[in-house]
XYZ file of C-alpha atoms in Angstrom:
268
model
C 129.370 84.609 110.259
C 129.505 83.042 106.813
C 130.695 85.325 104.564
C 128.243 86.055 101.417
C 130.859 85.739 98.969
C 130.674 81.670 100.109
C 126.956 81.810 99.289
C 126.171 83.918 96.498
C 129.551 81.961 94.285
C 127.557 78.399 95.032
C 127.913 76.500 91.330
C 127.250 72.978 91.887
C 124.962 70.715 94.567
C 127.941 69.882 96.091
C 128.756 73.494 97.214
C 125.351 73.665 97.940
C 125.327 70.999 100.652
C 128.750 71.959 101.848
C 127.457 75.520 102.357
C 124.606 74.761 103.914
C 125.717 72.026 106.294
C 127.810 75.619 107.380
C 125.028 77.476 107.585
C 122.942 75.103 109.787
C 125.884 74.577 112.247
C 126.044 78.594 112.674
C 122.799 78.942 112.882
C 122.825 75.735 115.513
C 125.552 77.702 117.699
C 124.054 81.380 117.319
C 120.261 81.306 116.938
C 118.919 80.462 120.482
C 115.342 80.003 118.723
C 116.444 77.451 116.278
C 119.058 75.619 118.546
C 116.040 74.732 121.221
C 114.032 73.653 118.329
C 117.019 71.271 117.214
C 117.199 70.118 121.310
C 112.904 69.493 121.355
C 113.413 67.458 118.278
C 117.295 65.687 120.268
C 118.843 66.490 116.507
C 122.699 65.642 117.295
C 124.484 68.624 115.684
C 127.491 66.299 114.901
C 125.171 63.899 113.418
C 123.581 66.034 110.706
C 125.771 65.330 107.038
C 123.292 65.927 104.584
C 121.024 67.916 103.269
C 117.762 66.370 103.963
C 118.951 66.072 107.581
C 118.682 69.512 108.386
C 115.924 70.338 110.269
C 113.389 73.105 108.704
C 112.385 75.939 111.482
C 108.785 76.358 110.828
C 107.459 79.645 109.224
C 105.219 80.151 112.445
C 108.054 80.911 114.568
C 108.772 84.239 113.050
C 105.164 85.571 114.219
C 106.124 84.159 117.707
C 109.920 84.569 118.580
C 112.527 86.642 117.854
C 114.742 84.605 114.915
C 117.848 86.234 115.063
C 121.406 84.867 114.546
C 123.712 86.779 116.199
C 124.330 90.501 118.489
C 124.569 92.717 115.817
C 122.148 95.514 116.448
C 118.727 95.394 114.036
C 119.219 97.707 110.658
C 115.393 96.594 109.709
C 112.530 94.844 110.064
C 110.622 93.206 107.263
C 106.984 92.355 108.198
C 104.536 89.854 106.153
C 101.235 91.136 104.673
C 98.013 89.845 106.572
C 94.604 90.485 106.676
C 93.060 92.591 109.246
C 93.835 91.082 112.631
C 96.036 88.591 111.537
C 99.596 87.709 113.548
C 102.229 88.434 110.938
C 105.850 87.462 110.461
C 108.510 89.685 111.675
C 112.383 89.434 110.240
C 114.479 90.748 112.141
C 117.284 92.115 110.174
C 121.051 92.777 111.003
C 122.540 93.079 108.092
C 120.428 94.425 104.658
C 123.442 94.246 102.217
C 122.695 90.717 102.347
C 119.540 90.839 101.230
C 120.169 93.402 99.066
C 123.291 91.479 97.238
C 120.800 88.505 96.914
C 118.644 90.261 95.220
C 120.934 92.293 92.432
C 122.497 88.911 91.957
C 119.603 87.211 91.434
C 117.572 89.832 88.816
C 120.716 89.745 87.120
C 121.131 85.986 86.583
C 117.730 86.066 85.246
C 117.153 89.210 83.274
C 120.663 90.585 82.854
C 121.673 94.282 83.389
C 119.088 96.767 85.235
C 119.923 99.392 83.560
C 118.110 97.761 80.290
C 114.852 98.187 81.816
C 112.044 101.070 83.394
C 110.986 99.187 86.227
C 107.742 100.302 86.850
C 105.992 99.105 90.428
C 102.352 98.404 90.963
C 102.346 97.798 94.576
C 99.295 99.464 96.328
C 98.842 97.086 99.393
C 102.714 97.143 99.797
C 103.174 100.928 99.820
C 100.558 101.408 102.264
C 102.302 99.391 104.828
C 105.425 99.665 106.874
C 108.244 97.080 106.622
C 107.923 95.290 103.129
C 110.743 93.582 101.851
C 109.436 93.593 98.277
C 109.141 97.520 98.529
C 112.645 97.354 99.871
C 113.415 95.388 96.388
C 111.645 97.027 94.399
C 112.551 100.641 95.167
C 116.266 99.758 95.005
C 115.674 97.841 91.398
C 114.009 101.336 90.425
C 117.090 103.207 91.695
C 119.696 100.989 90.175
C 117.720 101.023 86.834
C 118.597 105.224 86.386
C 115.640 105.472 83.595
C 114.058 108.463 84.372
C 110.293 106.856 84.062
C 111.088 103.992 86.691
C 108.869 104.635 89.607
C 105.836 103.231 91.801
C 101.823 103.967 90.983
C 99.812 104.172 93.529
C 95.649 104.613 92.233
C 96.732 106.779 89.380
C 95.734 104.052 86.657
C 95.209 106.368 84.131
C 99.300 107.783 84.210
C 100.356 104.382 84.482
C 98.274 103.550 81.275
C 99.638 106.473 79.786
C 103.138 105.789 80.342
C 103.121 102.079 79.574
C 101.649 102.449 75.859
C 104.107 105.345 75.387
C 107.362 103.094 76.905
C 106.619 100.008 74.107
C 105.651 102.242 71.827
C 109.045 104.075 71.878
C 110.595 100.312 72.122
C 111.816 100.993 75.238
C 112.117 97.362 77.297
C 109.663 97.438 80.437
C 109.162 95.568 83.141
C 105.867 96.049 85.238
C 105.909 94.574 89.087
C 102.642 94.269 90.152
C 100.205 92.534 92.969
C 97.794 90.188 90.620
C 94.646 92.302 92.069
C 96.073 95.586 91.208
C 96.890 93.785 87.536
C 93.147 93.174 87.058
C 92.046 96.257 88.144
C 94.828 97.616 85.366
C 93.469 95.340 82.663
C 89.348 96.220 83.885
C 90.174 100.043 83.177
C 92.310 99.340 79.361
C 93.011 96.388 77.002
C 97.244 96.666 75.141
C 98.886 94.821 72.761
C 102.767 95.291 74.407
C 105.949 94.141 72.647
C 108.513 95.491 74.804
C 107.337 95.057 78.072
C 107.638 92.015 81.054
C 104.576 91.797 82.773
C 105.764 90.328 86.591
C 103.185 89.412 88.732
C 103.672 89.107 92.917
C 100.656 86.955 93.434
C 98.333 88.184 96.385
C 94.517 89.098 96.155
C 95.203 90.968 99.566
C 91.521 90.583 100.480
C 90.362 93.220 97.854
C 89.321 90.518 94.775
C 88.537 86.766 95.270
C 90.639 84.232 94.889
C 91.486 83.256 91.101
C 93.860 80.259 90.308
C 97.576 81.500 88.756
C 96.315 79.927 85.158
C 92.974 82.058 85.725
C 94.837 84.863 86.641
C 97.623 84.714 83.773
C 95.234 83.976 80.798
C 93.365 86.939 81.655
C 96.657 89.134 81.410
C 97.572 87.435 78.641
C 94.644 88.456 76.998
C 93.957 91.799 77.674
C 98.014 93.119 77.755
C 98.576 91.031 74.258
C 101.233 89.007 75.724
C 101.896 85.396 75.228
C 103.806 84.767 78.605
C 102.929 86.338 82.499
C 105.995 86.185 84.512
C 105.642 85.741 88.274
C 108.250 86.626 91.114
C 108.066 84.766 94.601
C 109.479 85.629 97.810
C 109.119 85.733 101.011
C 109.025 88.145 104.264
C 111.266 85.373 105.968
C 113.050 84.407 102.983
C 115.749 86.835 101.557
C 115.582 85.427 97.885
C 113.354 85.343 95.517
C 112.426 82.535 92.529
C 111.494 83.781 89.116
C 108.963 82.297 86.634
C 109.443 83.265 83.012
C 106.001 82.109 81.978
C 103.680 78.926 82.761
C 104.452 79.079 86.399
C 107.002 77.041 86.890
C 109.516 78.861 89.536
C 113.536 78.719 89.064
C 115.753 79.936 92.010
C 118.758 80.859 92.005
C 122.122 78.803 92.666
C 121.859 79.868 96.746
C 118.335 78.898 96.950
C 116.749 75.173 96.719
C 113.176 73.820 97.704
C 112.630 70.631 99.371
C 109.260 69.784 100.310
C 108.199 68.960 104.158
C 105.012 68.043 105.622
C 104.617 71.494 108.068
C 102.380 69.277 110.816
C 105.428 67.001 111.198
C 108.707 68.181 112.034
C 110.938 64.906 110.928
């Protein structure tokens, strides 16, 4: 196993690729699903020295195998949203202090100490479901920040209204997670004019609004919350980080995370 400490201290590209040529060869010796993708493709393990040699497991695999990397009995298992009778992802878990320890690290690195903040979580589609690693984030951000007023809405609108004007009014710092549908629905039912609050949206229509482009979407909320800048959180059920965007969409990940682009309809 590589231990997290080796990950989550990563300070320069170079520790980056060192890391990660470790990863890939423990993942090469203990993840039977990823090693016989390696052997279809004849990737020499020995041969692999970079970065961009490293070959990239495609997402599909996690709706049709079992991607797991060692013995260790499952602790959870995260499971992607989908629309009704859609095959979704399944992460199988051994170890959630991982995930959990990416996480902290990560909010902190970007927006400093939890306990500055009422996190407040508008997450309908999530909470209604079993197995969401956001909820799993999100619920342990709200525990960690020990304000009294952190918690999730559901359909009560009108509390969450309530409680937001009161929170910047009082000066309090806010930060408000939310899927962008149940954002517009927010905005549809009251217009603000916040000072002290982070709006953070998830992305996601879920099926319930159509599709609106992330410039659409963010110069409505811009609009009708009074705020100059939408930030935007990305992760992923198969992914145990998340990026952060701080306004204008443009994502920033954290030391342990990097994105390299691949064609997904051609492996090399």
């Amino acid at each position: 196993m590589i231990p997290s400490q080796d990950i989550f201290t990563i300070s320069s590209a170079k520790q980056f690729e060192k890391i990660a040529l470790k990863v890939f060869r423990y993942q090469h010796e203990n993840n039977a699903v990823y090693r016989e993708f390696c052997d279809l493709l004849k990737t020499d393990k020995g041969a692999v020295k970079s970065l961009e040699q490293i070959p990239f497991l495609p997402i599909q695999f996690f709706k049709s195998h079992e991607v797991v990397s060692n013995s260790n009995p499952i602790q959870t298992t995260f499971t992607s949203s989908g629309t009704t009778g859609m095959v979704t992802s399944k992460h199988l878990v051994t170890d959630v202090s991982i995930y959990e320890e990416s996480y902290r690290k990560a909010f902190s690195q970007f927006y400093g100490n939890i306990e500055d903040y009422v996190v407040v979580a508008l997450l309908p589609s999530y909470l209604e479901r079993e197995g969401s690693s956001l909820i799993h984030m999100v619920d342990d951000l709200i525990q960690l920040s020990n304000q009294a007023d952190s918690g999730f809405y559901l359909h009560n609108y009108d509390e969450l209204i309530e409680k937001l004007i009161q929170l910047d009014q009082s000066g309090q710092n806010v930060i408000l997670i939310g899927v962008t549908y149940a954002l517009l629905d927010l905005i549809e039912k009251h217009s603000f004019q916040l000072e002290n609050t982070i709006i953070m949206e998830t992305g996601g229509m879920k099926g319930r609004r159509e599709e609106m482009t992330r410039k659409q979407v963010h110069d409505l909320l811009q609009k009708q919350l009074g705020l100059s800048l939408i930030h935007s959180e990305y992760g992923m059920t198969e992914l145990l980080s998340q990026a952060y965007s701080k306004g204008d969409g443009i994502f920033h990940c954290p030391p342990w995370m990097k994105v390299l682009i691949r064609d997904e309809d051609d492996p090399f």
